[in-house]
CSV table of C-alpha atoms and ligand atoms in Angstrom, one decimal:
chain,number,residue,atom,x,y,z
A,1,MET,CA,32.4,13.1,6.1
A,2,GLN,CA,32.5,14.2,1.7
A,3,TYR,CA,29.1,14.1,1.3
A,4,ASP,CA,27.8,12.5,-2.2
A,5,LEU,CA,24.8,15.2,-2.6
A,6,LEU,CA,23.1,18.2,-0.2
A,7,VAL,CA,19.3,18.7,-0.7
A,8,HIS,CA,19.2,22.0,0.4
A,9,ASN,CA,16.8,25.8,0.2
A,10,ILE,CA,13.9,23.0,1.3
A,11,GLY,CA,11.1,24.8,2.7
A,12,GLN,CA,9.7,22.4,4.7
A,13,LEU,CA,10.7,19.3,5.2
A,14,ILE,CA,7.9,16.2,6.1
A,15,LEU,CA,10.1,13.6,9.3
A,16,PRO,CA,7.7,11.8,10.8
A,17,LYS,CA,8.8,10.5,13.5
A,18,GLU,CA,11.7,7.4,14.8
A,19,THR,CA,9.7,4.9,16.6
A,20,THR,CA,10.2,1.1,16.8
A,21,ALA,CA,6.4,0.2,16.6
A,22,PRO,CA,3.4,2.3,14.6
A,23,LEU,CA,2.0,5.2,15.6
A,24,LYS,CA,-1.7,5.4,17.7
A,25,GLY,CA,-4.7,7.4,18.4
A,26,GLU,CA,-3.1,10.7,19.7
A,27,GLU,CA,1.3,10.0,18.6
A,28,MET,CA,-1.1,10.2,15.3
A,29,LYS,CA,-1.3,14.2,15.3
A,30,GLN,CA,2.7,14.5,15.9
A,31,LEU,CA,4.5,15.0,12.4
A,32,MET,CA,7.8,17.0,12.5
A,33,ILE,CA,7.5,19.9,10.2
A,34,MET,CA,11.6,21.6,9.7
A,35,GLU,CA,10.9,25.3,8.1
A,36,ASN,CA,14.9,26.3,6.2
A,37,ALA,CA,15.7,22.5,6.8
A,38,ALA,CA,19.1,20.8,4.7
A,39,PHE,CA,19.9,17.1,4.8
A,40,ALA,CA,23.2,15.1,2.8
A,41,VAL,CA,23.8,11.6,2.1
A,42,LYS,CA,26.5,9.0,1.9
A,43,SER,CA,26.1,5.7,-0.1
A,44,GLY,CA,22.7,5.7,-0.4
A,45,THR,CA,21.7,6.4,2.4
A,46,ILE,CA,20.5,10.1,4.6
A,47,ALA,CA,24.0,11.8,6.6
A,48,TRP,CA,22.8,14.6,8.2
A,49,ILE,CA,19.7,16.8,8.7
A,50,GLY,CA,20.3,20.0,9.4
A,51,SER,CA,19.2,23.5,9.3
A,52,ASN,CA,19.3,25.5,5.5
A,53,ASP,CA,22.3,27.6,7.4
A,54,GLU,CA,24.5,25.1,9.0
A,55,ALA,CA,24.1,23.2,5.0
A,56,THR,CA,25.9,26.4,3.9
A,57,HIS,CA,29.4,24.8,5.6
A,58,ILE,CA,28.8,21.5,3.5
A,59,LYS,CA,30.8,21.0,0.3
A,60,PRO,CA,29.0,18.0,-1.7
A,61,LEU,CA,29.8,16.3,-4.6
A,62,LYS,CA,26.0,17.5,-6.3
A,63,ARG,CA,23.3,19.5,-5.0
A,64,ILE,CA,19.7,19.8,-5.3
A,65,ASN,CA,17.9,23.3,-4.2
A,66,ALA,CA,14.8,22.3,-3.8
A,67,GLN,CA,13.7,25.5,-4.1
A,68,LYS,CA,12.0,26.1,-1.4
A,69,LYS,CA,9.7,23.1,-1.6
A,70,VAL,CA,7.6,20.5,0.7
A,71,VAL,CA,10.2,17.4,0.7
A,72,SER,CA,8.9,14.1,2.5
A,73,PRO,CA,9.8,9.9,3.0
A,74,GLY,CA,9.2,8.5,-0.3
A,75,LEU,CA,4.7,6.9,0.5
A,76,VAL,CA,4.5,3.6,1.0
A,77,ASP,CA,1.4,1.3,-0.4
A,78,PRO,CA,-0.1,-1.2,2.2
A,79,HIS,CA,-2.0,-2.6,0.0
A,80,THR,CA,-1.9,-3.3,-4.2
A,81,HIS,CA,-3.2,-5.1,-6.3
A,82,LEU,CA,-0.3,-5.0,-8.5
A,83,VAL,CA,0.1,-8.3,-11.0
A,84,PHE,CA,-3.2,-9.2,-12.8
A,85,GLY,CA,-3.7,-9.6,-16.7
A,86,GLY,CA,-6.6,-8.0,-18.2
A,87,SER,CA,-8.8,-5.5,-17.1
A,88,ARG,CA,-13.0,-4.7,-16.1
A,89,GLU,CA,-14.4,-1.5,-17.7
A,90,HIS,CA,-16.9,-3.6,-18.9
A,91,GLU,CA,-17.8,-3.7,-15.2
A,92,LEU,CA,-18.1,0.3,-15.1
A,93,ALA,CA,-21.9,-0.1,-16.6
A,94,LEU,CA,-23.3,-2.6,-14.4
A,95,LYS,CA,-22.1,-1.3,-12.1
A,96,GLN,CA,-23.8,2.0,-13.1
A,97,ARG,CA,-26.9,-0.8,-13.0
A,98,GLY,CA,-27.0,-1.4,-9.2
A,99,VAL,CA,-25.7,-5.0,-9.2
A,100,PRO,CA,-23.5,-4.9,-6.5
A,101,TYR,CA,-19.9,-6.0,-6.3
A,102,LEU,CA,-20.6,-9.4,-4.4
A,103,GLU,CA,-22.9,-10.1,-7.0
A,104,ILE,CA,-21.0,-9.2,-10.1
A,105,LEU,CA,-18.7,-11.8,-8.2
A,106,ALA,CA,-21.1,-14.5,-7.6
A,107,LYS,CA,-22.0,-14.3,-11.4
A,108,GLY,CA,-18.3,-15.1,-12.8
A,109,GLY,CA,-17.2,-11.5,-13.6
A,110,GLY,CA,-15.2,-10.0,-11.7
A,111,ILE,CA,-11.6,-11.4,-9.5
A,112,LEU,CA,-13.0,-14.7,-11.4
A,113,SER,CA,-13.0,-12.4,-15.0
A,114,THR,CA,-9.8,-11.1,-13.7
A,115,VAL,CA,-8.4,-15.2,-12.8
A,116,GLU,CA,-9.2,-16.2,-16.0
A,117,ALA,CA,-7.3,-13.3,-18.1
A,118,THR,CA,-3.9,-13.9,-15.7
A,119,ARG,CA,-4.5,-17.2,-16.5
A,120,MET,CA,-5.3,-16.9,-20.0
A,121,ALA,CA,-1.2,-14.1,-19.6
A,122,SER,CA,2.1,-14.7,-20.3
A,123,GLU,CA,4.3,-14.2,-17.9
A,124,GLU,CA,6.3,-11.8,-20.0
A,125,GLU,CA,3.2,-10.4,-20.6
A,126,LEU,CA,2.0,-10.1,-16.4
A,127,TYR,CA,5.5,-8.5,-16.1
A,128,GLU,CA,5.4,-5.8,-19.4
A,129,LYS,CA,1.7,-4.9,-17.5
A,130,ALA,CA,2.6,-4.7,-13.8
A,131,SER,CA,5.7,-2.5,-15.4
A,132,PHE,CA,4.5,0.1,-16.4
A,133,HIS,CA,1.8,-0.1,-13.0
A,134,LEU,CA,4.4,0.4,-11.0
A,135,ASN,CA,6.3,3.2,-12.6
A,136,ARG,CA,2.9,5.2,-12.8
A,137,PHE,CA,2.9,4.1,-8.6
A,138,LEU,CA,7.0,5.7,-8.7
A,139,SER,CA,5.9,8.9,-10.6
A,140,TYR,CA,3.3,9.1,-7.4
A,141,GLY,CA,5.7,9.5,-5.0
A,142,VAL,CA,5.7,5.7,-3.9
A,143,THR,CA,9.2,4.0,-3.4
A,144,THR,CA,8.2,0.8,-1.5
A,145,LEU,CA,4.7,-1.0,-2.0
A,146,GLU,CA,2.8,-3.7,-1.4
A,147,ALA,CA,2.0,-6.7,-4.1
A,148,LYS,CA,-1.0,-9.1,-4.2
A,149,SER,CA,-1.0,-12.8,-5.9
A,150,GLY,CA,-5.3,-13.8,-5.6
A,151,TYR,CA,-5.4,-14.1,-9.3
A,152,GLY,CA,-5.1,-17.4,-10.5
A,153,LEU,CA,-6.3,-19.5,-7.5
A,154,ASP,CA,-4.1,-22.6,-8.7
A,155,PRO,CA,-1.0,-23.1,-7.6
A,156,GLU,CA,0.6,-22.7,-11.0
A,157,THR,CA,-1.3,-19.1,-12.7
A,158,GLU,CA,-0.3,-17.8,-8.4
A,159,LEU,CA,3.0,-18.7,-8.9
A,160,LYS,CA,3.7,-17.2,-12.2
A,161,GLN,CA,2.3,-14.3,-10.7
A,162,LEU,CA,4.5,-14.6,-7.1
A,163,GLN,CA,6.9,-14.6,-9.9
A,164,VAL,CA,6.4,-11.4,-11.5
A,165,VAL,CA,6.3,-10.0,-8.1
A,166,LYS,CA,10.0,-11.2,-7.5
A,167,ARG,CA,11.7,-10.0,-10.9
A,168,LEU,CA,9.7,-6.8,-10.2
A,169,GLN,CA,11.9,-6.5,-7.3
A,170,GLU,CA,15.1,-7.0,-8.7
A,171,LYS,CA,14.6,-5.3,-11.5
A,172,PHE,CA,12.7,-2.1,-10.0
A,173,PRO,CA,14.2,0.6,-7.2
A,174,VAL,CA,10.7,0.2,-5.6
A,175,SER,CA,11.2,-1.7,-3.1
A,176,ILE,CA,8.5,-4.7,-3.3
A,177,VAL,CA,7.0,-6.2,-0.4
A,178,SER,CA,5.0,-9.7,-1.8
A,179,THR,CA,1.7,-11.4,-0.2
A,180,PHE,CA,0.2,-14.5,-1.3
A,181,LEU,CA,-3.8,-14.0,-1.3
A,182,GLY,CA,-4.5,-17.4,-3.3
A,183,PRO,CA,-7.9,-17.8,-1.1
A,184,HIS,CA,-9.0,-14.7,-3.4
A,185,ALA,CA,-11.8,-16.0,-4.1
A,186,ILE,CA,-13.7,-20.0,-5.0
A,187,PRO,CA,-12.6,-20.9,-8.5
A,188,PRO,CA,-16.4,-22.2,-10.1
A,189,THR,CA,-14.1,-25.9,-9.9
A,190,TYR,CA,-14.3,-26.0,-6.8
A,191,LYS,CA,-17.9,-25.0,-5.6
A,192,GLY,CA,-19.0,-26.8,-3.3
A,193,ASN,CA,-15.9,-27.9,-2.2
A,194,GLU,CA,-14.6,-25.0,-1.0
A,195,ASP,CA,-12.1,-26.8,2.3
A,196,GLU,CA,-11.5,-29.0,-0.3
A,197,PHE,CA,-9.3,-25.7,-2.6
A,198,LEU,CA,-8.1,-23.8,1.0
A,199,GLU,CA,-6.6,-26.5,2.2
A,200,LYS,CA,-5.2,-27.1,-1.5
A,201,MET,CA,-3.7,-23.0,-1.2
A,202,VAL,CA,-2.2,-24.3,2.7
A,203,GLU,CA,-0.1,-27.6,1.0
A,204,LEU,CA,0.5,-24.2,-1.2
A,205,LEU,CA,1.7,-21.7,1.2
A,206,ASP,CA,4.7,-24.2,2.1
A,207,HIS,CA,6.1,-24.3,-1.3
A,208,VAL,CA,5.8,-20.7,-1.5
A,209,ARG,CA,7.3,-20.0,1.6
A,210,ASN,CA,10.4,-23.0,0.5
A,211,GLU,CA,11.7,-20.4,-2.4
A,212,ASN,CA,10.8,-17.2,-0.1
A,213,LEU,CA,8.3,-16.0,-2.5
A,214,ALA,CA,6.3,-13.8,-0.2
A,215,GLU,CA,6.2,-12.6,3.3
A,216,PHE,CA,2.9,-12.5,3.9
A,217,ALA,CA,-0.1,-14.9,3.7
A,218,ASP,CA,-3.8,-13.0,3.6
A,219,ILE,CA,-7.5,-14.0,2.8
A,220,PHE,CA,-10.6,-12.7,1.5
A,221,CYS,CA,-13.2,-13.6,4.7
A,222,GLU,CA,-16.4,-12.2,2.6
A,223,THR,CA,-19.8,-13.4,2.7
A,224,GLY,CA,-19.2,-15.6,-0.2
A,225,VAL,CA,-16.1,-16.2,-0.6
A,226,PHE,CA,-14.6,-17.1,2.8
A,227,SER,CA,-16.1,-17.9,6.6
A,228,LEU,CA,-14.8,-17.1,9.6
A,229,GLN,CA,-13.4,-20.4,10.7
A,230,GLN,CA,-11.9,-21.2,7.2
A,231,SER,CA,-10.2,-17.7,7.4
A,232,LYS,CA,-9.3,-18.6,10.8
A,233,TYR,CA,-7.9,-22.4,9.4
A,234,PHE,CA,-6.2,-20.5,6.7
A,235,LEU,CA,-4.2,-17.6,8.8
A,236,GLN,CA,-3.6,-20.1,12.1
A,237,LYS,CA,-1.4,-22.2,9.1
A,238,ALA,CA,0.0,-19.2,7.7
A,239,LYS,CA,1.3,-18.1,11.2
A,240,GLU,CA,2.9,-22.0,12.2
A,241,LYS,CA,5.3,-22.1,8.6
A,242,GLY,CA,5.9,-18.3,9.3
A,243,PHE,CA,4.2,-15.4,7.5
A,244,GLY,CA,2.8,-12.7,8.3
A,245,LEU,CA,-0.5,-12.1,8.1
A,246,LYS,CA,-3.3,-10.1,6.1
A,247,ILE,CA,-6.1,-9.5,6.0
A,248,HIS,CA,-9.5,-8.2,3.7
A,249,ALA,CA,-11.8,-8.6,6.5
A,250,ASP,CA,-15.4,-6.1,7.2
A,251,GLU,CA,-15.5,-5.0,4.0
A,252,ILE,CA,-19.0,-5.8,3.0
A,253,ASP,CA,-19.8,-7.4,5.5
A,254,SER,CA,-19.7,-7.4,9.3
A,255,LEU,CA,-18.1,-11.0,9.8
A,256,GLY,CA,-15.4,-10.3,12.7
A,257,GLY,CA,-12.0,-10.6,10.4
A,258,THR,CA,-10.6,-7.8,12.6
A,259,GLU,CA,-11.2,-9.2,16.0
A,260,LEU,CA,-9.7,-12.0,13.7
A,261,ALA,CA,-6.7,-10.2,13.3
A,262,VAL,CA,-6.1,-8.6,16.6
A,263,GLU,CA,-6.8,-12.4,17.5
A,264,LEU,CA,-3.7,-13.6,15.5
A,265,GLY,CA,-1.6,-10.6,15.8
A,266,ALA,CA,-2.1,-9.9,12.4
A,267,THR,CA,0.0,-7.2,11.2
A,268,SER,CA,-2.6,-5.8,9.7
A,269,ALA,CA,-6.6,-6.2,8.8
A,270,ASP,CA,-7.3,-4.2,5.8
A,271,HIS,CA,-10.6,-2.3,4.9
A,272,LEU,CA,-12.7,-2.9,7.8
A,273,VAL,CA,-15.7,0.0,6.6
A,274,ALA,CA,-18.2,-3.4,8.6
A,275,ALA,CA,-15.8,-3.3,11.9
A,276,SER,CA,-18.2,-3.1,14.6
A,277,ASN,CA,-17.3,-1.5,17.8
A,278,LYS,CA,-16.0,-4.4,19.6
A,279,ALA,CA,-13.4,-5.3,16.3
A,280,ILE,CA,-12.3,-1.0,16.9
A,281,ASN,CA,-12.0,-1.3,20.9
A,282,MET,CA,-9.7,-4.8,20.1
A,283,LEU,CA,-7.3,-2.8,17.4
A,284,SER,CA,-6.9,-0.1,20.1
A,285,THR,CA,-5.7,-2.3,22.5
A,286,SER,CA,-3.3,-3.9,20.0
A,287,ASN,CA,-0.3,-3.3,17.4
A,288,THR,CA,-2.7,-4.9,14.3
A,289,ILE,CA,-2.3,-1.6,12.1
A,290,ALA,CA,-6.4,-0.7,10.4
A,291,VAL,CA,-5.5,-0.9,6.5
A,292,LEU,CA,-8.2,1.5,5.2
A,293,LEU,CA,-9.1,1.8,1.6
A,294,PRO,CA,-11.3,5.0,0.4
A,295,GLY,CA,-10.0,4.7,-2.5
A,296,THR,CA,-12.0,1.7,-2.8
A,297,THR,CA,-15.0,2.9,-1.0
A,298,PHE,CA,-15.7,5.4,-3.4
A,299,TYR,CA,-15.2,3.0,-5.6
A,300,LEU,CA,-17.4,1.2,-5.1
A,301,GLY,CA,-19.8,4.3,-5.3
A,302,LYS,CA,-21.2,3.5,-1.4
A,303,ASP,CA,-22.0,6.0,0.9
A,304,THR,CA,-20.2,4.8,4.7
A,305,TYR,CA,-17.0,5.0,5.0
A,306,ALA,CA,-14.9,3.4,7.5
A,307,ARG,CA,-14.5,4.3,11.1
A,308,ALA,CA,-10.9,6.3,10.9
A,309,ARG,CA,-12.2,9.3,13.7
A,310,GLU,CA,-13.4,6.7,15.2
A,311,MET,CA,-10.5,4.1,15.5
A,312,ILE,CA,-8.4,7.0,15.6
A,313,ASP,CA,-9.7,8.6,18.5
A,314,GLU,CA,-9.9,5.3,20.5
A,315,GLY,CA,-6.0,4.3,20.0
A,316,ALA,CA,-6.0,2.0,16.5
A,317,ALA,CA,-3.3,2.8,13.7
A,318,VAL,CA,-4.1,3.4,11.1
A,319,ALA,CA,-2.5,3.1,7.6
A,320,LEU,CA,-3.7,3.9,4.3
A,321,ALA,CA,-3.1,2.2,0.5
A,322,THR,CA,-4.7,1.9,-2.7
A,323,ASP,CA,-5.7,-1.2,-2.9
A,324,TYR,CA,-5.0,-1.2,-6.4
A,325,ASN,CA,-7.2,-4.3,-8.8
A,326,PRO,CA,-8.8,-4.1,-12.1
A,327,GLY,CA,-12.0,-4.0,-10.0
A,328,SER,CA,-13.2,-2.1,-7.1
A,329,CYS,CA,-10.3,0.6,-7.0
A,330,VAL,CA,-9.2,1.2,-10.3
A,331,THR,CA,-5.8,4.3,-9.5
A,332,GLU,CA,-2.3,4.1,-8.7
A,333,ASN,CA,-2.6,7.7,-6.7
A,334,LEU,CA,-2.0,7.3,-3.4
A,335,GLN,CA,-1.4,11.1,-3.1
A,336,LEU,CA,-6.1,11.1,-4.1
A,337,ILE,CA,-6.6,8.9,-1.4
A,338,MET,CA,-5.0,11.1,0.8
A,339,SER,CA,-7.6,13.8,-0.3
A,340,LEU,CA,-10.7,10.9,0.8
A,341,ALA,CA,-9.0,10.4,3.3
A,342,ALA,CA,-9.0,14.1,3.8
A,343,LEU,CA,-12.2,14.2,2.8
A,344,LYS,CA,-14.4,11.0,3.5
A,345,LEU,CA,-12.8,9.4,6.4
A,346,LYS,CA,-12.3,13.6,8.6
A,347,MET,CA,-8.6,12.9,8.8
A,348,THR,CA,-6.4,15.5,9.7
A,349,PRO,CA,-3.1,16.3,7.5
A,350,GLU,CA,-0.6,15.1,10.4
A,351,GLU,CA,-2.2,11.8,10.5
A,352,ILE,CA,-2.7,11.5,6.6
A,353,TRP,CA,1.0,11.7,6.0
A,354,ASN,CA,2.0,10.0,9.1
A,355,ALA,CA,-0.3,7.2,7.4
A,356,VAL,CA,1.7,7.0,3.9
A,357,THR,CA,4.8,6.9,5.3
A,358,VAL,CA,5.4,5.3,8.5
A,359,ASN,CA,1.9,3.4,8.9
A,360,ALA,CA,2.6,2.1,5.7
A,361,ALA,CA,5.8,1.1,6.5
A,362,PHE,CA,4.6,-0.5,10.0
A,363,ALA,CA,1.6,-2.4,7.9
A,364,ILE,CA,4.0,-4.0,5.6
A,365,GLY,CA,6.8,-4.8,8.0
A,366,LYS,CA,9.7,-2.3,7.0
A,367,GLY,CA,9.4,0.0,9.7
A,368,GLU,CA,12.6,-0.5,10.2
A,369,GLU,CA,13.5,0.1,6.8
A,370,ALA,CA,10.9,2.4,4.9
A,371,GLY,CA,8.3,5.6,6.5
A,372,THR,CA,10.5,7.9,7.5
A,373,LEU,CA,13.5,10.3,7.3
A,374,THR,CA,16.0,9.7,9.4
A,375,VAL,CA,19.6,9.1,9.4
A,376,GLY,CA,21.7,6.0,8.8
A,377,LYS,CA,18.3,5.2,7.1
A,378,LYS,CA,18.0,4.9,2.6
A,379,ALA,CA,18.1,8.4,1.3
A,380,ASN,CA,14.3,7.8,-0.4
A,381,PHE,CA,12.0,10.8,-0.4
A,382,VAL,CA,9.4,13.6,-2.6
A,383,ILE,CA,10.9,17.1,-3.7
A,384,TRP,CA,6.2,18.2,-3.8
A,385,ASP,CA,5.1,21.4,-6.2
A,386,ILE,CA,3.1,22.6,-3.1
A,387,PRO,CA,3.7,25.1,-0.7
A,388,ASN,CA,3.7,23.8,2.2
A,389,TYR,CA,2.3,20.4,3.6
A,390,LEU,CA,-1.3,20.8,4.1
A,391,TYR,CA,-1.9,21.2,0.7
A,392,LEU,CA,-1.8,17.8,-1.1
A,393,PRO,CA,-4.7,16.5,0.1
A,394,TYR,CA,-6.3,19.7,-0.2
A,395,HIS,CA,-5.8,19.9,-3.9
A,396,PHE,CA,-6.8,16.7,-5.3
A,397,GLY,CA,-7.0,14.0,-8.1
A,398,VAL,CA,-4.0,15.6,-9.9
A,399,ASN,CA,0.1,14.6,-9.9
A,400,HIS,CA,2.0,17.1,-7.5
A,401,THR,CA,5.7,15.1,-7.4
A,402,ASN,CA,8.1,17.4,-8.5
A,403,SER,CA,10.8,15.3,-8.7
A,404,VAL,CA,11.1,11.0,-7.0
A,405,TYR,CA,14.5,9.6,-5.9
A,406,ILE,CA,15.4,6.4,-3.9
A,407,GLU,CA,18.3,5.8,-2.5
A,408,GLY,CA,20.0,9.5,-3.2
A,409,THR,CA,19.6,8.2,-6.9
A,410,ARG,CA,16.8,10.3,-8.9
A,411,VAL,CA,14.1,7.6,-10.3
A,412,TRP,CA,11.2,10.0,-11.8
A,413,ARG,CA,11.1,14.0,-12.4
A,414,ARG,CA,7.9,16.3,-13.4
A,415,ASN,CA,8.2,16.5,-17.6
A,416,ASP,CA,8.3,21.4,-17.3
A,417,ASN,CA,5.7,20.9,-19.8
A,418,VAL,CA,2.6,19.2,-18.3
B,501,NIG,O1,-9.0,-5.8,-1.9
B,501,NIG,N1,-11.7,-7.8,-1.5
B,501,NIG,C1,-11.2,-8.9,-2.3
B,501,NIG,N2,-10.4,-8.5,-3.3
B,501,NIG,C2,-9.5,-6.4,-4.0
B,501,NIG,C3,-10.4,-6.2,-5.4
B,501,NIG,C4,-10.7,-6.7,-6.3
B,501,NIG,C5,-11.3,-7.2,-7.2
B,501,NIG,O2,-12.4,-7.1,-7.7
B,501,NIG,O3,-10.5,-7.9,-8.7
B,501,NIG,C6,-10.1,-5.6,-3.0
B,501,NIG,O4,-11.3,-4.5,-3.3
B,502,FE,FE1,-7.4,-5.9,-1.5
């Protein structure tokens, strides 16, 4: 076969297991590392994987000498709030004085201040801003990500956000999965009439579905936001209407959102810092993926992190994400999250790589397309400036990408002066 591209002289090729379901428990420790490897690409798809010696017989149209570097599948970020207006740097001083996250929200700040800014912004402004940040995600090696709405809290602005995601999907090579998070907070005009607001968001689900604006529905189940009953009502409706389910669950208080996610067969339950023993046990016997967000715990200045070790040791599937948003985790650096997973969640390097590739892909319904490098799959990959796969979580806070490829085409490259 005449290959378009050959990537050869790879020091370590990271090959998460090809699977039809997320990796759970012990399986998360499996990670194939192929030394002195090479692979070939044809029409944007992986067409051959083998040893560097075998590759000497291949005469491709183009070659990339990986110079003994590490190569992995493109990273997948399964939880971001990519599209929003404004920023909240003024809240940092409040946080330093110890004002809790939910108190800032209750006073009309936090999410509600971003809602103001997002309502004020034009679609064009939101698109430009999100494009800038999406490019930054790409620079960190992310080739697939999820993007949530939830800073509109009214039909017009929620749809404006989703429309921006749709334009980004059309314009960018990055694969983007869209999630409707209409019930992200209670708008001040609905205080005391929370159920009425929720009903409005349920009604909006039909429109979102008909216009094909989101594949998943999500809700913030938390004290002072949506109760367990309200979350159940919304997610059940979303399920009936054909959405995949996600939930912001047990982030601050243990309300039982994780158990609800398992009961409803949700694709993922996210945050889970305060998840109960029962919740962890239920996760381990289900395919609902625990999407952990240690950057958020770090950014909110908390000492207690999600119990990733217990989750994995009991047999659950864990994925990692940035939670990129303007309030509780302001970073596009998924590599930093990998370091926090090592340092704070005590996850092993193998578990961490699986959590940002194969399991992250399953957490957004993309397990068949993304997260692994297999013959027949899209050639989305990252060449890393690291000596071996253990090195990435170890050297924290910087960008280790050398270059990023989507469907065999280079979409980002490190500037040699950096
Ligand atoms: O996932 N927890 C709720 N929502 C976001 C934060 C949104 C914000 O503060 O703007 C989160 O952490
Ligand atoms: Fe979030």
